[in-house]
CSV table of C-alpha atoms and ligand atoms in Angstrom, one decimal:
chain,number,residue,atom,x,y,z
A,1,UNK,CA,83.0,100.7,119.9
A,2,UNK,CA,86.5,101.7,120.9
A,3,UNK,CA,89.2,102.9,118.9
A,4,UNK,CA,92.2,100.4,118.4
A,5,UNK,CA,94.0,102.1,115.9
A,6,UNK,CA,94.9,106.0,115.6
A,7,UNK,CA,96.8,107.6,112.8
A,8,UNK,CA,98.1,110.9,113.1
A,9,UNK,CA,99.2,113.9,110.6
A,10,UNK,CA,101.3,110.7,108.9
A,11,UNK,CA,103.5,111.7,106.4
A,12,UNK,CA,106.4,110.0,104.1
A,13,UNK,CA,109.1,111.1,102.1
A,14,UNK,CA,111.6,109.3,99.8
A,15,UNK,CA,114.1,111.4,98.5
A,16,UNK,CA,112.5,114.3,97.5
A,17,UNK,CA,109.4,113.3,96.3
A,18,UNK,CA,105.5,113.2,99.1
A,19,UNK,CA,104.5,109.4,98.9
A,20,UNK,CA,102.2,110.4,102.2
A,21,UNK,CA,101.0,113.8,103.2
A,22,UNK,CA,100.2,114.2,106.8
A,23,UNK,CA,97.1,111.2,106.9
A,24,UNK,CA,95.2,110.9,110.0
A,25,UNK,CA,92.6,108.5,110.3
A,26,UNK,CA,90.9,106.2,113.2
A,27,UNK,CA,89.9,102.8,112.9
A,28,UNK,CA,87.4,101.0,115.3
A,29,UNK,CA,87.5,97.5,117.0
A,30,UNK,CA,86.0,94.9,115.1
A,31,UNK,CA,85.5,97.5,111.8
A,32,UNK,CA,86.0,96.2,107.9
A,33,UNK,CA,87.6,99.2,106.4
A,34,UNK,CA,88.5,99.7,102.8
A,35,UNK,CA,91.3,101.5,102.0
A,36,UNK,CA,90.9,102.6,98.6
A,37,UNK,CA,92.7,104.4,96.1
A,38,UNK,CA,94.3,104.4,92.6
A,39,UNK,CA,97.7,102.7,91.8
A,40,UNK,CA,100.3,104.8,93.0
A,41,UNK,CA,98.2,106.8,95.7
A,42,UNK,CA,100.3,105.5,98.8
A,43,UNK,CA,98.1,102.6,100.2
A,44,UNK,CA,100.9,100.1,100.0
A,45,UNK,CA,103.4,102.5,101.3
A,46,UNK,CA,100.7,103.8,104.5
A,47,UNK,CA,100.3,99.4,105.7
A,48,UNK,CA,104.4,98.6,105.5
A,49,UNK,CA,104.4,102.2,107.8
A,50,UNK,CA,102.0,100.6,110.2
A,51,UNK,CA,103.0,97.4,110.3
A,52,UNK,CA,107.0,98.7,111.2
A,53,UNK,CA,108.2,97.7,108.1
A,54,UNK,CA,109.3,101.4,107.3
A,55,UNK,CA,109.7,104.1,109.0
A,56,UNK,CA,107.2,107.5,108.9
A,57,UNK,CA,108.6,110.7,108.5
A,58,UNK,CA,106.5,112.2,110.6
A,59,UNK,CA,103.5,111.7,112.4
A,60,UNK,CA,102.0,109.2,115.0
A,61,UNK,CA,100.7,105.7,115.3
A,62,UNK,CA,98.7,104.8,119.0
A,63,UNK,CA,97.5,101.0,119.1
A,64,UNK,CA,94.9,100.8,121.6
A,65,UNK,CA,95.8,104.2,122.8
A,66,UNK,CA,99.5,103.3,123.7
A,67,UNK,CA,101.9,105.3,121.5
A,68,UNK,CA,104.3,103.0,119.0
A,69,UNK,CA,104.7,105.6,116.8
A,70,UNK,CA,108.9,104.9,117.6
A,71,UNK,CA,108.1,100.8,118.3
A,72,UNK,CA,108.4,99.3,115.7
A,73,UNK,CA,109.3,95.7,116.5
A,74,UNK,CA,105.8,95.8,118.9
A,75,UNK,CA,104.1,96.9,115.3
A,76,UNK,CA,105.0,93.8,113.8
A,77,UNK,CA,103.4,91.5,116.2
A,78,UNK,CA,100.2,94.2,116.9
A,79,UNK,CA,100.0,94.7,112.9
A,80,UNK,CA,98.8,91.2,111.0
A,81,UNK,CA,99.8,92.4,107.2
A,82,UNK,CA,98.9,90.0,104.4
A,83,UNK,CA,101.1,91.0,101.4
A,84,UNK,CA,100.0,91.8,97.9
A,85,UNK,CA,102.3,88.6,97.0
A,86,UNK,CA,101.2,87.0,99.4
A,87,UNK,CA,102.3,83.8,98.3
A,88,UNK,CA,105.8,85.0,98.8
A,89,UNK,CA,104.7,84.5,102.4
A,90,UNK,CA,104.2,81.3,102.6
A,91,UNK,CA,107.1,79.2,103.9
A,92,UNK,CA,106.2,75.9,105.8
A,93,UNK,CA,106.7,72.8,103.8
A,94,UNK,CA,103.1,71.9,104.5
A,95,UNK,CA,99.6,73.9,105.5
A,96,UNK,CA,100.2,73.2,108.7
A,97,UNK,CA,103.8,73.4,109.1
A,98,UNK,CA,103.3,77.3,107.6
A,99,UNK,CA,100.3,77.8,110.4
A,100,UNK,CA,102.8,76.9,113.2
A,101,UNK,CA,106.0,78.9,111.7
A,102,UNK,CA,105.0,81.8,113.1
A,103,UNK,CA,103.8,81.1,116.6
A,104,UNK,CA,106.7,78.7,117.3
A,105,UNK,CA,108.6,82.3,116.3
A,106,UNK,CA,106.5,83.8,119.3
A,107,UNK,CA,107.3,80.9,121.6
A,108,UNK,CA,103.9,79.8,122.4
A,109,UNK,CA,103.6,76.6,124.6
A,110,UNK,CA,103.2,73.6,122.5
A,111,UNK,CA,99.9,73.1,123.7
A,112,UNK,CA,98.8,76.7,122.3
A,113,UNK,CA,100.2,76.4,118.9
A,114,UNK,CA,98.4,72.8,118.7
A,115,UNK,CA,94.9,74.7,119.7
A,116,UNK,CA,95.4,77.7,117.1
A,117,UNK,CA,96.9,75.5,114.3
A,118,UNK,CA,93.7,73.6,114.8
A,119,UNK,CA,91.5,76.3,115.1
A,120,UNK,CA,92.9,78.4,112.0
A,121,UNK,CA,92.5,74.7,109.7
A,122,UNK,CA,88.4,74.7,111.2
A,123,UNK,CA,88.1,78.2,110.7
A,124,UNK,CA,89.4,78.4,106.9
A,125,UNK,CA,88.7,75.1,105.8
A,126,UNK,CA,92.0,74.2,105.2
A,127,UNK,CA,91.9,71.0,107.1
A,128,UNK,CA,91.3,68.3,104.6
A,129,UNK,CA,94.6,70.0,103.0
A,130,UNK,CA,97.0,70.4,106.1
A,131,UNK,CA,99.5,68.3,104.6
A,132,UNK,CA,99.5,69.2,101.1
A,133,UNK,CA,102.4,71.2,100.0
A,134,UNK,CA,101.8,75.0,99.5
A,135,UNK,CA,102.9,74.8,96.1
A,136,UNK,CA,99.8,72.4,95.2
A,137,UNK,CA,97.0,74.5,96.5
A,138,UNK,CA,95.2,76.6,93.9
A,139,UNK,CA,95.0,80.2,94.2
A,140,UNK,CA,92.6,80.6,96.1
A,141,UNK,CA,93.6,78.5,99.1
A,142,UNK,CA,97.3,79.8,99.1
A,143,UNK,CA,95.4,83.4,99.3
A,144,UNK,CA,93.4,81.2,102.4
A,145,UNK,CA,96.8,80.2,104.0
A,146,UNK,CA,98.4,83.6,103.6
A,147,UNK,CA,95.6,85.3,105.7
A,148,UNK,CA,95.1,82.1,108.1
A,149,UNK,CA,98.9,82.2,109.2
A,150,UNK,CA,99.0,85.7,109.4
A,151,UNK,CA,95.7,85.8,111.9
A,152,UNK,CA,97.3,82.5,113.8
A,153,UNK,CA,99.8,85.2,115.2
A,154,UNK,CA,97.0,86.6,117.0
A,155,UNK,CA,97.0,90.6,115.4
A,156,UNK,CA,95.1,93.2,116.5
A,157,UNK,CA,94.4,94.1,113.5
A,158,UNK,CA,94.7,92.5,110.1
A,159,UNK,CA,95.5,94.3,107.2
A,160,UNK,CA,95.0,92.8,103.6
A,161,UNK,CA,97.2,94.3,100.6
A,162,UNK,CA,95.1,93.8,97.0
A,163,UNK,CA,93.8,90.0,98.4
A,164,UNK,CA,91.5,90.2,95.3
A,165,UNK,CA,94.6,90.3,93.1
A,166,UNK,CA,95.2,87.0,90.6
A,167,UNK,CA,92.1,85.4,91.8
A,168,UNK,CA,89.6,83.8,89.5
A,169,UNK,CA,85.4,84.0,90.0
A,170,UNK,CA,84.8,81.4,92.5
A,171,UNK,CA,88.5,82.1,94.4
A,172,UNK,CA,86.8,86.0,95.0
A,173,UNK,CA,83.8,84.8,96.1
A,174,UNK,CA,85.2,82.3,98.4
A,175,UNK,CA,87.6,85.3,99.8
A,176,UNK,CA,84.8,87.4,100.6
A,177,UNK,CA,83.0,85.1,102.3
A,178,UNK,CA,86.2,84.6,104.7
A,179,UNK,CA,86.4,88.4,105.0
A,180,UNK,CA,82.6,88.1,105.9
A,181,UNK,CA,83.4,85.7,108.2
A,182,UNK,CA,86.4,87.4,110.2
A,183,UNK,CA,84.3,90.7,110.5
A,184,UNK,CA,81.3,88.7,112.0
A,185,UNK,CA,83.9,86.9,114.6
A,186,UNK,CA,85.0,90.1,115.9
A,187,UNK,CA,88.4,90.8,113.9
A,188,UNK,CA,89.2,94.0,112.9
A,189,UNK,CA,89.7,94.1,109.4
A,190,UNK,CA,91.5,96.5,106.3
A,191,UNK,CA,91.4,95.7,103.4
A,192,UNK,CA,93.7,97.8,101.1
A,193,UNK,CA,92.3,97.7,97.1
A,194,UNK,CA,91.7,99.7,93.8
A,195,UNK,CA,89.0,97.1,93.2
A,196,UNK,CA,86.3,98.1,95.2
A,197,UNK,CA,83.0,96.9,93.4
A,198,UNK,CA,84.2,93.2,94.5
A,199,UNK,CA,83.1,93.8,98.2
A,200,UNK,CA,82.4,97.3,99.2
A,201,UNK,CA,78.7,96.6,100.4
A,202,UNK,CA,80.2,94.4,103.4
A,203,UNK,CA,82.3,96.5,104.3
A,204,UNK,CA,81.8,99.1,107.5
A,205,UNK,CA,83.9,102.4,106.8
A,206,UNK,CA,85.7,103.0,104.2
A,207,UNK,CA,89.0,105.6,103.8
A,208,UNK,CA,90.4,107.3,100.1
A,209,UNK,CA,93.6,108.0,99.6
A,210,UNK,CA,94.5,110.2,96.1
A,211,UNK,CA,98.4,111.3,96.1
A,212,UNK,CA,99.1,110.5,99.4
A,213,UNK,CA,96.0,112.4,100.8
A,214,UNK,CA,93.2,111.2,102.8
A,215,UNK,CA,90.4,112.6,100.9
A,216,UNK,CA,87.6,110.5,102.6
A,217,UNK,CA,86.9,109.1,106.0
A,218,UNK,CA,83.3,107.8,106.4
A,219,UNK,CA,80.5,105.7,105.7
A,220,UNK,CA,81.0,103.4,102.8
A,221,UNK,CA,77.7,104.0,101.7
A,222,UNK,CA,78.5,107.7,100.9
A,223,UNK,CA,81.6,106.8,99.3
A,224,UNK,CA,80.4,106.5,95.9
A,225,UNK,CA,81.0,110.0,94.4
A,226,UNK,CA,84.4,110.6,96.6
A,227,UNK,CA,85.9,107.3,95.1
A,228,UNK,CA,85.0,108.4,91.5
A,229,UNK,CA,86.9,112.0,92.3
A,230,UNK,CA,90.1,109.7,93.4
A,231,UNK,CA,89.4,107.9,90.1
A,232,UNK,CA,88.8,104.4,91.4
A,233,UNK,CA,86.6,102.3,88.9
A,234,UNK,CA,82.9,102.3,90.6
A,235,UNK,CA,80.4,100.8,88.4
A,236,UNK,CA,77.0,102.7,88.4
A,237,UNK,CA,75.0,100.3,90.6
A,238,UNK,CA,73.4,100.8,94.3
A,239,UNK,CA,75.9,100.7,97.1
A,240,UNK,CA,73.6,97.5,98.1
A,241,UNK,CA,75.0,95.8,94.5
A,242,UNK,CA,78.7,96.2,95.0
A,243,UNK,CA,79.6,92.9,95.7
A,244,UNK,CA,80.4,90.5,93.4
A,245,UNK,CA,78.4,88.2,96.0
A,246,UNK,CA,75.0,88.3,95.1
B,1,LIG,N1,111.1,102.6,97.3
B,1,LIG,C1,110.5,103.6,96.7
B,1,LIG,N2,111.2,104.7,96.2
B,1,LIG,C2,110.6,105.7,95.6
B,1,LIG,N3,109.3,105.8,95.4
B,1,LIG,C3,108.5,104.8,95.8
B,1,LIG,C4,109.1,103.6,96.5
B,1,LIG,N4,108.1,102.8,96.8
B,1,LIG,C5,107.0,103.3,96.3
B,1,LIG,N5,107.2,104.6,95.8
B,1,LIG,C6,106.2,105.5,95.2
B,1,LIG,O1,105.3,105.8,96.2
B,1,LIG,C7,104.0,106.0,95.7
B,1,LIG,C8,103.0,105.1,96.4
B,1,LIG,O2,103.3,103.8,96.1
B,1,LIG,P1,102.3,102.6,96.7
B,1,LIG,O3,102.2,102.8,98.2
B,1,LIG,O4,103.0,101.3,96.3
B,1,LIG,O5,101.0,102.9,95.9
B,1,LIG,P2,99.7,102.0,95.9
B,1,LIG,O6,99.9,100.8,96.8
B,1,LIG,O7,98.6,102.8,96.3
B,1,LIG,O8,99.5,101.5,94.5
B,1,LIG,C9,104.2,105.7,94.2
B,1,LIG,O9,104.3,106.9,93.5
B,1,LIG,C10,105.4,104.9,94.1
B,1,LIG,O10,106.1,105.1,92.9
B,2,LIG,MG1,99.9,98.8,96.4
């Protein structure tokens, strides 16, 4: 598997104070990472870096080896980021109406937006409800929306800020089984969390960040002891059992 994205000696500072300390990681086409790490270690601040949202202090970002480190506006369309409020990003009057809001903002053909709208309803089973209003879907099918209109722009990669966040029982099962879902079509796929027993066993790789450091890059199976040190909440089960999907 190729690399698609590359992270290098990435650092942020705001005012005075290290919110990222030079963090260099790779991530592999069609991987499921989690980015783990305790409230206030920097995961939020590291995905608005990569999506263009802010800008690094130093360091370098390559998307499919092509340096945007400086491009920022080419982040935003390369970078799928769904945000920790994610119903905040919801904005169409209807289901579909919020699919096709952002690749009308691309200029697709008319032809193309039809095909994905449809596509994103199928894929998310969102299409007995594509012309409810936003504001009457539950929590768990806003949470549906917010990643189905962000993946309707086509990323290269899709990054998901605390999607586990709010949720009740079924609403967490149903969202991992989408995240199961994208991995096995292909996408490549972050998922940014301090919750990690919900769905660590699917996921590929797995990075730790503790005060804006990457302490871990690997396996998520070996994981187990480094995400205690960064003093994430690990339960004491098998890697195999940390899922709340059994
Ligand atoms: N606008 C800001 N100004 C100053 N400090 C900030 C700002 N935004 C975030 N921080 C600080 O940056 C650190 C990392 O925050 P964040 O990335 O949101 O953490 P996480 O998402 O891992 O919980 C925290 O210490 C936070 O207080
Ligand atoms: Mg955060």
């Amino acid at each position: 598997m190729d690399t698609i994205l590359e992270v290098k000696n990435l650092s942020l500072n705001i005012q005075k104070k290290q919110i990222l300390d030079s963090v260099s990681f790779s991530l592999k086409r069609g991987s499921f990472t989690a980015i783990c790490g305790k409230n206030g270690a920097g995961k939020s601040q590291l995905l608005r870096i990569l999506k263009g949202l802010r800008k690094q202090s130093d360091g370098a970002i390559f998307i499919n080896k092509e340096d945007v480190s400086k491009n920022r506006s080419k982040r935003l369309t390369q970078v799928g980021l769904v945000f920790q409020e994610s119903d905040l990003q919801i904005v169409g009057e209807t289901v579909e109406k919020d699919l096709r809001f952002g690749p009308e903002n691309l200029g697709w053909s008319e032809d193309r937006i039809n095909n994905k709208v449809d596509e994103m309803l199928n894929l998310f089973s969102l299409t007995s409800l594509k012309d409810r209003r936003p504001s009457t879907l539950s929590g768990g099918e806003k949470r549906r929306l917010a990643i189905a209109s962000v993946l309707a722009m086509e990323p290269d990669i899709l990054f998901l800020d605390e999607p586990f966040s709010a949720l009740d029982y079924p609403s967490v099962i149903s969202l991992i089984d989408t995240l199961i879902m994208l991995h096995e079509k292909g996408v490549t796929l972050a998922v940014v969390t301090h919750e990690v027993e919900r769905f660590l066993a699917h996921t590929t790789n797995t990075l730790i960040l503790k005060n804006g450091r990457l302490i871990y890059d690997g396996a998520s199976e070996s994981a187990l002891a480094e995400l205690k040190k960064a003093e994430v909440y690990v339960p004491n089960l098998p890697f195999k059992d940390l899922s709340w999907k059994m």
